[in-house]
Short mmCIF file of C-alpha atoms and ligand atoms in Angstrom, two decimals:
data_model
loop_
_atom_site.label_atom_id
_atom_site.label_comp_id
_atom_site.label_asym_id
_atom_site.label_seq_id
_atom_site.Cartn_x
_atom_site.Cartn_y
_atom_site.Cartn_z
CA UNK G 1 -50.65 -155.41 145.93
CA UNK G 2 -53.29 -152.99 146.64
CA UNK G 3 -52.68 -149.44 144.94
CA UNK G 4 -53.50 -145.87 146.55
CA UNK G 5 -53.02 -143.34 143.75
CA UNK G 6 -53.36 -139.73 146.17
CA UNK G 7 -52.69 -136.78 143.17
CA UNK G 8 -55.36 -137.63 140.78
CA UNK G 9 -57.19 -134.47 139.33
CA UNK G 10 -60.48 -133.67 138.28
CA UNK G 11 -62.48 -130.66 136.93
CA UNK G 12 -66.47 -130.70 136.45
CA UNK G 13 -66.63 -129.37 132.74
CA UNK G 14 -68.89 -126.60 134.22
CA UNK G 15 -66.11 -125.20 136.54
CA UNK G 16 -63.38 -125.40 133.94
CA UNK G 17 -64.05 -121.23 132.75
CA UNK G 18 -64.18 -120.18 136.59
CA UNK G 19 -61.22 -121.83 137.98
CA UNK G 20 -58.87 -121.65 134.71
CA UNK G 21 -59.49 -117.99 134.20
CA UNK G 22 -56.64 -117.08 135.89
CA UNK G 23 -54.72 -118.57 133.66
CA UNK G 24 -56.54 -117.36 130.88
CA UNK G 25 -56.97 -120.73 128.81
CA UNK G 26 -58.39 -124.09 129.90
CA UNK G 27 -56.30 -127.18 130.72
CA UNK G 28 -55.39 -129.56 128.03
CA UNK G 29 -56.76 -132.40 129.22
CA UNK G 30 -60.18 -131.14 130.34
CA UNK G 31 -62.07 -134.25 129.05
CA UNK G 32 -60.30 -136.79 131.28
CA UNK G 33 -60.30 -134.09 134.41
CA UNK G 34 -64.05 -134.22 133.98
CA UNK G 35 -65.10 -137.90 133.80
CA UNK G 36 -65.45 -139.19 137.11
CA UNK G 37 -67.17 -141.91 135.61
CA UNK G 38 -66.46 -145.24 134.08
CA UNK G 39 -64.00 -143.89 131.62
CA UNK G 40 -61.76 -143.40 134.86
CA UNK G 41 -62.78 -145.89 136.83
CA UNK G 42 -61.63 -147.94 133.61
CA UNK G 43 -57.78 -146.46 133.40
CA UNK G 44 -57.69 -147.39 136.96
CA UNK G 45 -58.28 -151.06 136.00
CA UNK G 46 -55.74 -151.08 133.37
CA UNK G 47 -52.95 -149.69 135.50
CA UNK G 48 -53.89 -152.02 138.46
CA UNK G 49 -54.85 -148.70 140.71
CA UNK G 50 -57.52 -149.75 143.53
CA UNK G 51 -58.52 -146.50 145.10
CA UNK G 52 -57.50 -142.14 143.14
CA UNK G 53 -57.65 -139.66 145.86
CA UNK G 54 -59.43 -137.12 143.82
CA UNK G 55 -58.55 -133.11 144.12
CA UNK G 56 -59.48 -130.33 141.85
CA UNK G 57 -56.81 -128.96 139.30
CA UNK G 58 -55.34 -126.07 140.65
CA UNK G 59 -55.97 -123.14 141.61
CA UNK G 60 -59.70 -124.69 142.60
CA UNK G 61 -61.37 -122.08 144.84
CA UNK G 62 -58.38 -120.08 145.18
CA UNK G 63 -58.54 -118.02 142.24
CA UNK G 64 -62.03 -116.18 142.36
CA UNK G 65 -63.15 -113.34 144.47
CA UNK G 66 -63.46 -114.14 148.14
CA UNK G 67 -67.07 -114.08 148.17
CA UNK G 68 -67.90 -116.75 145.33
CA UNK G 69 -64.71 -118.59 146.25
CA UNK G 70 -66.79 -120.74 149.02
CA UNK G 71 -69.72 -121.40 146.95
CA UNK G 72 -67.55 -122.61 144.45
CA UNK G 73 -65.22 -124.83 146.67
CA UNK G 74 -68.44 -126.11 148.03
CA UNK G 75 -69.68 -127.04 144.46
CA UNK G 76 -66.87 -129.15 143.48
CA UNK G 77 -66.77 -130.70 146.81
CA UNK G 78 -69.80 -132.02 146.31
CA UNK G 79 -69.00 -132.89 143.04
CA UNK G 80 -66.18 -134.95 144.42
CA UNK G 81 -68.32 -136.51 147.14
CA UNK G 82 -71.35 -137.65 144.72
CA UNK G 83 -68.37 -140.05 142.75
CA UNK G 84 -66.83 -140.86 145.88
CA UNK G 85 -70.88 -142.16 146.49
CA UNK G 86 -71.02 -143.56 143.09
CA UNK G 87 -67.70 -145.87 143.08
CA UNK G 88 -67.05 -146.82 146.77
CA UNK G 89 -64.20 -147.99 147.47
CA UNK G 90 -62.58 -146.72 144.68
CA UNK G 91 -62.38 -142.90 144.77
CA UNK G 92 -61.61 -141.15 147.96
CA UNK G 93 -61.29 -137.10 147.36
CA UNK G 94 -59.19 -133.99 149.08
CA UNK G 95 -61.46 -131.25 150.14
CA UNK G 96 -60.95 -127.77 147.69
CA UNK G 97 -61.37 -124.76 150.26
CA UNK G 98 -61.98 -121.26 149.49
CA UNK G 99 -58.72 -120.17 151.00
CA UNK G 100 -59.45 -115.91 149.38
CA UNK G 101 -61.72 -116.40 152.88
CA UNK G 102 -59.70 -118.57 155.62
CA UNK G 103 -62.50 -118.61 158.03
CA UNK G 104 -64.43 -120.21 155.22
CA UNK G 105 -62.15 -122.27 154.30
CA UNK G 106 -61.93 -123.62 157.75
CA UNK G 107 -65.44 -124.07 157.71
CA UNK G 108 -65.97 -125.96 154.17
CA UNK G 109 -62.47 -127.98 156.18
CA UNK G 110 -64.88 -129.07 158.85
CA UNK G 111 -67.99 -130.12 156.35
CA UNK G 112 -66.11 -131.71 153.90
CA UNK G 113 -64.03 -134.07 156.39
CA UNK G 114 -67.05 -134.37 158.78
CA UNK G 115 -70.14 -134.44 156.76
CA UNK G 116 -68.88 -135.89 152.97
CA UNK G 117 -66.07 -138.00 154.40
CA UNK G 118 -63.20 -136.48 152.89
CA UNK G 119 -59.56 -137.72 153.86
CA UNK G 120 -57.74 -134.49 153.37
CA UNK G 121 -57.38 -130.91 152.30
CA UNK G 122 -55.73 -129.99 149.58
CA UNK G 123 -54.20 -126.04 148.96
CA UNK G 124 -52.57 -124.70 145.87
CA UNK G 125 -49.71 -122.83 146.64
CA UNK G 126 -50.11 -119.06 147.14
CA UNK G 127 -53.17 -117.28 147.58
CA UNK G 128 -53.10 -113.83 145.42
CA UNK G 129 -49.20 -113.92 146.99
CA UNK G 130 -49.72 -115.06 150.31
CA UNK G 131 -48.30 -118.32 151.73
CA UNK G 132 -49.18 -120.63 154.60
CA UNK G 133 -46.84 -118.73 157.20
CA UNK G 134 -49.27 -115.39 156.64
CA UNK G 135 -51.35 -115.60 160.35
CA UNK G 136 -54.69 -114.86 158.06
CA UNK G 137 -54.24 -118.88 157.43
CA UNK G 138 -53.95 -120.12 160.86
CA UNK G 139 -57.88 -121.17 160.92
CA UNK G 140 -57.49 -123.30 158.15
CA UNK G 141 -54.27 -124.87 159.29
CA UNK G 142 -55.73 -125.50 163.39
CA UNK G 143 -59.03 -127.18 161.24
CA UNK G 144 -56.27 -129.67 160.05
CA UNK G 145 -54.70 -129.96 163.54
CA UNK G 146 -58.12 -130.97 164.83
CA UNK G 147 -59.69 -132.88 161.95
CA UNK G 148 -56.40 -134.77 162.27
CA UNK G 149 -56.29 -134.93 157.78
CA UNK G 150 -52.97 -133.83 156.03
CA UNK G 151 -52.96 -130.88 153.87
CA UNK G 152 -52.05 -131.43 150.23
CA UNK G 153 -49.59 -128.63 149.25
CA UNK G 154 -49.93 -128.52 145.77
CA UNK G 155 -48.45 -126.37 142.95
CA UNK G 156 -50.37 -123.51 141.31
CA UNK G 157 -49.31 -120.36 138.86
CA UNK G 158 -47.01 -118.38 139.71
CA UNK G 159 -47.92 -115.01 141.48
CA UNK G 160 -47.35 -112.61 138.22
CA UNK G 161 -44.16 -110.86 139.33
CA UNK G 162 -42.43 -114.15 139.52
CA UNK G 163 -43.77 -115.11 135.98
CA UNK G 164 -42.97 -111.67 134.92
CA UNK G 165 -39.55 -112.04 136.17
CA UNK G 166 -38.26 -115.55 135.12
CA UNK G 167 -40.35 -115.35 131.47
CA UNK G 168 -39.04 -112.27 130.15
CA UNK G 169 -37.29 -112.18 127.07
CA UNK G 170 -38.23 -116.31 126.86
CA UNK G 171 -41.01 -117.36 124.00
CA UNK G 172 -44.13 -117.20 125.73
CA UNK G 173 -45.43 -120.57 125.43
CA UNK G 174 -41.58 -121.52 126.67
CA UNK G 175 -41.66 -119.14 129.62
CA UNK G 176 -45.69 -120.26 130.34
CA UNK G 177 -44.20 -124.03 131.06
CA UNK G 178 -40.33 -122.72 132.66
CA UNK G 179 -42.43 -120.78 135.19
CA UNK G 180 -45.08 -124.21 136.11
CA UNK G 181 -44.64 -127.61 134.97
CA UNK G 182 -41.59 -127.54 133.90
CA UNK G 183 -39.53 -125.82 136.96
CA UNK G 184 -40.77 -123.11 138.57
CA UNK G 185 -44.15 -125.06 140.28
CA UNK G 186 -41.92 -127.21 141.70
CA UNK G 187 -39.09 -125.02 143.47
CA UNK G 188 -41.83 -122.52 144.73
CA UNK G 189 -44.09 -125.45 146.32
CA UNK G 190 -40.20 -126.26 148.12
CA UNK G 191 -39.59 -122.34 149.30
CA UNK G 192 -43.51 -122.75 149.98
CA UNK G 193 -42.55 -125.58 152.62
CA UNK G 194 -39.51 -124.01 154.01
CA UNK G 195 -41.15 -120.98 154.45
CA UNK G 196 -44.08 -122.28 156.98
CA UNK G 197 -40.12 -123.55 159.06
CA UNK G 198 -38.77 -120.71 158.60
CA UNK G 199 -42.19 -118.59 159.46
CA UNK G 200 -42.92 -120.90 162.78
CA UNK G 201 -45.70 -122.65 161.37
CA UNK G 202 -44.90 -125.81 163.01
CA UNK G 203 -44.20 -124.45 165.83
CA UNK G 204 -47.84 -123.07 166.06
CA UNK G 205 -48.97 -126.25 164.18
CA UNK G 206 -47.13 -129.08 166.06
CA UNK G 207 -50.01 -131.44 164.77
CA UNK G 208 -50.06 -130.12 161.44
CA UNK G 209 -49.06 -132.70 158.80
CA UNK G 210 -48.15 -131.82 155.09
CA UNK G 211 -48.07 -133.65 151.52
CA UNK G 212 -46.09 -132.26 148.81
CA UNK G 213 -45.49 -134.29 145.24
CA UNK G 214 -43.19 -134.90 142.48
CA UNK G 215 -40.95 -136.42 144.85
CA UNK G 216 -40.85 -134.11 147.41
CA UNK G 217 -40.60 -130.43 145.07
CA UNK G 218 -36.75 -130.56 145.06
CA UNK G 219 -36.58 -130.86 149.01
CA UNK G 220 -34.99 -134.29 148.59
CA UNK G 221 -32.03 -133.05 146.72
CA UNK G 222 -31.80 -129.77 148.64
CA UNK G 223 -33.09 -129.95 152.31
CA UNK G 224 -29.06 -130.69 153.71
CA UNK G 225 -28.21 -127.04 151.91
CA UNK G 226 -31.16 -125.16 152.65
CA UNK G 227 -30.60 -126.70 156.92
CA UNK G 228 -27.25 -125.50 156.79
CA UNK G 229 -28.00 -122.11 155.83
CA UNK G 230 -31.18 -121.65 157.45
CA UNK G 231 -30.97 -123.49 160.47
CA UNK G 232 -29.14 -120.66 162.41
CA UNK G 233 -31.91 -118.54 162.17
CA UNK G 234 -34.11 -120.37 164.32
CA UNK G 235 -31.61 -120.98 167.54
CA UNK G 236 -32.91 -123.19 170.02
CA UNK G 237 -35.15 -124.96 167.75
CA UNK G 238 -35.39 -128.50 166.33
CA UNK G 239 -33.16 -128.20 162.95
CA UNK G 240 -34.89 -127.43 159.64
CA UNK G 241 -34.07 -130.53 158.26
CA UNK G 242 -35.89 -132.39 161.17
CA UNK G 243 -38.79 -129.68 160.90
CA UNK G 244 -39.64 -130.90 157.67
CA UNK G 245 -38.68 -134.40 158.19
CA UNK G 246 -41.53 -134.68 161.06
CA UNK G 247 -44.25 -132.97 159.13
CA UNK G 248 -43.76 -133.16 155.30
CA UNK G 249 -44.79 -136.55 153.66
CA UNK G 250 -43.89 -136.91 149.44
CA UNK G 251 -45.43 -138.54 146.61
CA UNK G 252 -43.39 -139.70 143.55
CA UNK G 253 -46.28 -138.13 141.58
CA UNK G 254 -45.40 -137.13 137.75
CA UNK G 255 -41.54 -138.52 138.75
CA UNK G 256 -41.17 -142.43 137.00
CA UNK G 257 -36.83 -142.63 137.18
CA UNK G 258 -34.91 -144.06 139.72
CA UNK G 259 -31.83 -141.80 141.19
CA UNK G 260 -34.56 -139.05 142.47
CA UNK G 261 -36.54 -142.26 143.87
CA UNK G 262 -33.19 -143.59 145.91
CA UNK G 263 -32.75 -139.36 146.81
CA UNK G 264 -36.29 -139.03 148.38
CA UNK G 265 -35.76 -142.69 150.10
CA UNK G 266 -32.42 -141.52 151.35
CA UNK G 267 -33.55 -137.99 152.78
CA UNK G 268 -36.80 -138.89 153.94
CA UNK G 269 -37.14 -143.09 154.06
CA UNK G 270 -39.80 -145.17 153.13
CA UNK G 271 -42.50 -144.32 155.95
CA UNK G 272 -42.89 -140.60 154.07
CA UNK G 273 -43.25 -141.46 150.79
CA UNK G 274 -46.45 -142.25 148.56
CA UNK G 275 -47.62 -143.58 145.39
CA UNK G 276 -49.48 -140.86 142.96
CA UNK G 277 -49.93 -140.61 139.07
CA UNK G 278 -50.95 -136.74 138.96
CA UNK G 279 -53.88 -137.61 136.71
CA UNK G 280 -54.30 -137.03 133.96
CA UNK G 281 -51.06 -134.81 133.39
CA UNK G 282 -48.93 -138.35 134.87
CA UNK G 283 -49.69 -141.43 132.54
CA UNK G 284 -50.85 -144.24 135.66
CA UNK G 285 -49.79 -147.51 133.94
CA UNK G 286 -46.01 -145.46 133.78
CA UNK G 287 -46.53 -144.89 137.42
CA UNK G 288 -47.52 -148.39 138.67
CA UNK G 289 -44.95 -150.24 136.02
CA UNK G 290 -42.15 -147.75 137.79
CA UNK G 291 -43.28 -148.97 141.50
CA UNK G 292 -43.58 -152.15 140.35
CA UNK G 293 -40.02 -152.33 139.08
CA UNK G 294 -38.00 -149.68 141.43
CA UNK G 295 -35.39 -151.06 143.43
CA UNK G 296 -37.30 -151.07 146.58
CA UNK G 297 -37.54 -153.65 149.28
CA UNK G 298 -40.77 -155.72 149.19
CA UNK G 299 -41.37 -154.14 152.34
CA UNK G 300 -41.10 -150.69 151.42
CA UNK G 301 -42.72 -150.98 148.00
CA UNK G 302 -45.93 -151.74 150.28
CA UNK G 303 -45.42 -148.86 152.34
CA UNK G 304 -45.13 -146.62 148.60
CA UNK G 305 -47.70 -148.40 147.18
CA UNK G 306 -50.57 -148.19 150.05
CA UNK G 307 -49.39 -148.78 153.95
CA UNK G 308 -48.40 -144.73 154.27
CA UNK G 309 -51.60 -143.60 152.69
CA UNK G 310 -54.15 -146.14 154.74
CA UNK G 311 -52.11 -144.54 157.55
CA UNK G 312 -51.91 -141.11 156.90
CA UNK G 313 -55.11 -140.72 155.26
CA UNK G 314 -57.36 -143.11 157.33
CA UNK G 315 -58.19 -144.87 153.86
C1 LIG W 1 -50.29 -130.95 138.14
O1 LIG W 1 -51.41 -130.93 138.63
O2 LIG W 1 -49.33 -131.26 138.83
C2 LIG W 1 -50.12 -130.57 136.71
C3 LIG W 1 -51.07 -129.78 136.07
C4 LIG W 1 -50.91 -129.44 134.74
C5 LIG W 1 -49.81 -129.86 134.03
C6 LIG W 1 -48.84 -130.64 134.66
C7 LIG W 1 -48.98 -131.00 135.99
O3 LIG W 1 -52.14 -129.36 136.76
O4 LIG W 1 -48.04 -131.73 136.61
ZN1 LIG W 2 -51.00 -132.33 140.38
#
């Protein structure tokens, strides 16, 4: 069964001081994020994965000053695009965009989908606070629209008043992983999506098409709350549950157990939902064995594994 891994991460080892130092200290794993080489290409093989979507490790481009954030996003496109030329077939990338500068960003959109072949944009989260409902975004998301690519809504760190908030009084290194990998990245890339409903970007954007990970960032489990609460503030309109059932696609990526698999397949069925291994944080053999052996339908475990990302993607 052919395999379409669409989170996979990379990081040229001479970007990883410019787009880390936000955070202040490098990703662990910046060896494998840098090898777009044979030493991937080779833990592809082993875990039966045909073709890794490659994106940058957030925050990419989105982290510098506006005015070196689009040479940079160009850099590491073209990083990306040089592999994709290296290993055809195999590596397919997400175009980084230098969102400090939407009209920029729009632009690099338009070069990396038309001139490198790039099968999607990716965005991390917030930009310095601002999410994809502020109208300064609108260029990137109508580039989208008429590129006809998906945009990858990815987590990033926290703005700092949130990680303020929710890590005081905790350990550091505890509150440093409460407030990203292990919580607080996921339920702000959720509010991130219900905010575009609840801000009318879909209503602006009717063409606009999003993909968020770990099994949907909690909207699974919580979308039939949130559209009972919420949906009465947009009367007349489709319900908030359909909003985001029309335009928001999930991958299982970094999620390998079953009852938030059968959640996901329940809320949003088997035509929305994607195979990814968020490499190299997400171990990819534990990712295929998991499709492999989740109680899906043969049917559908095609549709996880690669039909909904030859579709949505163009792959
Ligand atoms: C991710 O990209 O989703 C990620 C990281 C770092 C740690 C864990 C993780 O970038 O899931
Ligand atoms: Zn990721």
């Amino acid at each position: 069964m052919r395999l379409i891994a669409v989170e996979e991460h990379f990081l040229p080892s001479e970007h990883v001081r410019e787009v880390m130092a936000a955070q202040g200290l490098p990703p662990a794993a910046v060896d494998p994020l840098a090898d777009l080489g044979a030493g991937r290409v080779a833990v592809m093989d082993a875990a039966g994965i045909d073709v890794q979507v490659l994106s940058v490790v957030a925050p990419a481009a989105q982290e510098v000053a506006p005015a070196r954030s689009a040479d940079l996003a160009r850099a590491l496109n073209d990083r990306a695009a040089e592999a994709v030329r290296q290993y055809p077939g195999r590596f397919r990338a997400l175009a980084s965009l230098p969102m400090p500068d939407p009209e920029a960003a729009a632009a690099e959109a338009f070069r990396a989908v038309r001139d490198l072949g790039f099968c999607g944009l990716i965005i991390n989260g917030h930009t310095g606070g601002r999410f994809l409902d502020g109208a300064e975004f609108a260029p990137v998301l109508a580039a989208a629209e008429e590129l006809g690519v998906p945009v990858y809504l990815h987590p990033t760190y926290p703005p700092a008043a949130v990680a303020d908030a929710y890590g005081a009084g905790l350990d550091p290194a505890a509150a440093a992983l409460l407030t990203t990998a292990g919580w607080g990245w996921h339920v702000e890339t959720g509010m991130h999506v219900l905010r575009m409903v609840l801000g009318g970007v879909f209503d602006r954007h009717p063409l606009l098409q999003v993909v968020v990970g770990h099994m949907g960032e909690n909207l699974p489990f919580s979308l039939l709350r949130a559209d009972s609460v919420l949906s009465r503030l947009r009367p007349g309109h489709e319900s908030v549950a359909d909003t985001v059932r029309s335009h928001v696609h999930l991958t299982i990526s970094g999620y390998t157990t079953v009852a938030p698999l059968q959640c996901a397949l329940t809320v949003f069925g088997a035509d929305r939902l994607m195979f990814a291994t968020d490499y190299p944080f997400g171990d990819p053999a534990q990712h295929a064995a998991f499709l492999e052996t989740a109680p899906l339908s043969p049917e559908d475990r095609h549709k996880v594994a690669h039909t909904n990302a030859e579709r949505l993607f163009g792959i």
